[in-house]
Amino acid sequence: MKLNILQADMHKDDEGAFLGKTIFEVEGHKAAYEITFFSKKGKEWDYSLNYARESGIEAEFMAVDEWIEQDDDEFDELLDAARNTLAE
């Protein structure tokens, strides 16, 4: 799958936890996606995948979710896009 990152953001909350998101498109898919990230210390990351705007095709969504789960490089690309916006 080929992805195109549209927007990314990350910040720390009042307790120092990292909260971020990356909005991206996948070539040939109807809808854009938003992956949100959470980490208490910036080492182990929880994530949630959603549609960025309007709903798309469920089979495409499931394929992207599985792809992110299986491909560490793609997950890291999405995470790094958000982390690179973090103000130090």
C-alpha atoms as a printed R data frame, in Angstrom:
   type eleno elety resid chain resno       x      y      z
1  ATOM     1    CA   MET     A     1   0.000  0.000  0.000
2  ATOM     2    CA   LYS     A     2   1.162  3.475 -0.757
3  ATOM     3    CA   LEU     A     3   0.239  6.186  1.722
4  ATOM     4    CA   ASN     A     4   0.222  9.951  1.573
5  ATOM     5    CA   ILE     A     5   0.416 11.877  4.850
6  ATOM     6    CA   LEU     A     6  -1.894 14.890  4.867
7  ATOM     7    CA   GLN     A     7  -1.513 16.240  8.398
8  ATOM     8    CA   ALA     A     8   0.179 15.313 11.662
9  ATOM     9    CA   ASP     A     9   0.296 16.659 15.200
10 ATOM    10    CA   MET     A    10   1.586 15.651 18.629
11 ATOM    11    CA   HIS     A    11   1.698 17.271 22.043
12 ATOM    12    CA   LYS     A    12   2.109 16.370 25.706
13 ATOM    13    CA   ASP     A    13  -0.823 16.598 28.069
14 ATOM    14    CA   ASP     A    14  -0.698 18.090 31.585
15 ATOM    15    CA   GLU     A    15   0.599 14.797 33.001
16 ATOM    16    CA   GLY     A    16   3.372 14.447 30.401
17 ATOM    17    CA   ALA     A    17   1.698 11.761 28.285
18 ATOM    18    CA   PHE     A    18   2.100 11.963 24.531
19 ATOM    19    CA   LEU     A    19  -1.039 12.451 22.400
20 ATOM    20    CA   GLY     A    20  -0.817 12.586 18.632
21 ATOM    21    CA   LYS     A    21  -2.517 11.935 15.337
22 ATOM    22    CA   THR     A    22  -1.676 11.512 11.680
23 ATOM    23    CA   ILE     A    23  -4.207 11.919  8.884
24 ATOM    24    CA   PHE     A    24  -3.349 10.030  5.716
25 ATOM    25    CA   GLU     A    25  -4.682  8.639  2.466
26 ATOM    26    CA   VAL     A    26  -3.998  5.240  0.959
27 ATOM    27    CA   GLU     A    27  -3.700  5.105 -2.811
28 ATOM    28    CA   GLY     A    28  -6.913  3.764 -4.361
29 ATOM    29    CA   HIS     A    29  -9.021  4.045 -1.180
30 ATOM    30    CA   LYS     A    30 -12.220  6.075 -1.042
31 ATOM    31    CA   ALA     A    31 -11.716  7.637  2.399
32 ATOM    32    CA   ALA     A    32  -8.844  9.218  4.324
33 ATOM    33    CA   TYR     A    33  -7.815  7.758  7.683
34 ATOM    34    CA   GLU     A    34  -6.787  9.172 11.035
35 ATOM    35    CA   ILE     A    35  -4.527  7.238 13.365
36 ATOM    36    CA   THR     A    36  -4.285  8.537 16.917
37 ATOM    37    CA   PHE     A    37  -1.381  7.727 19.220
38 ATOM    38    CA   PHE     A    38  -1.002  7.636 23.000
39 ATOM    39    CA   SER     A    39   1.995  6.898 25.189
40 ATOM    40    CA   LYS     A    40   2.640  7.674 28.850
41 ATOM    41    CA   LYS     A    41   6.421  7.905 28.395
42 ATOM    42    CA   GLY     A    42   7.002  7.953 24.631
43 ATOM    43    CA   LYS     A    43   8.226  4.366 24.377
44 ATOM    44    CA   GLU     A    44   5.246  1.990 24.114
45 ATOM    45    CA   TRP     A    45   2.455  3.300 21.908
46 ATOM    46    CA   ASP     A    46  -1.257  2.591 21.812
47 ATOM    47    CA   TYR     A    47  -3.090  3.571 18.669
48 ATOM    48    CA   SER     A    48  -6.572  3.793 17.232
49 ATOM    49    CA   LEU     A    49  -7.482  3.900 13.559
50 ATOM    50    CA   ASN     A    50 -10.564  5.793 12.371
51 ATOM    51    CA   TYR     A    51 -11.850  7.462  9.249
52 ATOM    52    CA   ALA     A    52 -10.588 11.044  9.050
53 ATOM    53    CA   ARG     A    53 -13.796 12.493  7.647
54 ATOM    54    CA   GLU     A    54 -16.556 10.461  6.041
55 ATOM    55    CA   SER     A    55 -16.844  6.704  6.273
56 ATOM    56    CA   GLY     A    56 -15.391  4.568  3.546
57 ATOM    57    CA   ILE     A    57 -15.442  0.934  2.533
58 ATOM    58    CA   GLU     A    58 -15.169 -1.418  5.508
59 ATOM    59    CA   ALA     A    59 -12.951 -3.939  3.676
60 ATOM    60    CA   GLU     A    60 -10.473 -1.159  2.858
61 ATOM    61    CA   PHE     A    61 -10.475  0.004  6.477
62 ATOM    62    CA   MET     A    62  -9.837 -3.512  7.738
63 ATOM    63    CA   ALA     A    63  -6.988 -3.977  5.245
64 ATOM    64    CA   VAL     A    64  -5.318 -0.745  6.418
65 ATOM    65    CA   ASP     A    65  -5.743 -1.725 10.072
66 ATOM    66    CA   GLU     A    66  -4.132 -5.115  9.439
67 ATOM    67    CA   TRP     A    67  -1.368 -3.513  7.382
68 ATOM    68    CA   ILE     A    68  -0.492 -1.097 10.203
69 ATOM    69    CA   GLU     A    69  -0.597 -3.927 12.740
70 ATOM    70    CA   GLN     A    70   1.730 -6.132 10.667
71 ATOM    71    CA   ASP     A    71   4.162 -3.587  9.177
72 ATOM    72    CA   ASP     A    72   6.323 -1.887 11.805
73 ATOM    73    CA   ASP     A    73   7.946  0.384  9.209
74 ATOM    74    CA   GLU     A    74   4.599  1.811  8.111
75 ATOM    75    CA   PHE     A    75   3.458  2.228 11.718
76 ATOM    76    CA   ASP     A    76   6.720  4.036 12.484
77 ATOM    77    CA   GLU     A    77   6.296  6.288  9.436
78 ATOM    78    CA   LEU     A    78   2.875  7.397 10.681
79 ATOM    79    CA   LEU     A    79   4.104  7.778 14.274
80 ATOM    80    CA   ASP     A    80   7.231  9.671 13.205
81 ATOM    81    CA   ALA     A    81   5.134 12.119 11.191
82 ATOM    82    CA   ALA     A    82   3.290 13.014 14.395
83 ATOM    83    CA   ARG     A    83   6.394 12.963 16.632
84 ATOM    84    CA   ASN     A    84   8.238 15.299 14.261
85 ATOM    85    CA   THR     A    85   5.704 18.031 15.066
86 ATOM    86    CA   LEU     A    86   6.292 17.802 18.825
87 ATOM    87    CA   ALA     A    87   7.678 21.038 20.208
88 ATOM    88    CA   GLU     A    88  10.586 20.360 22.558
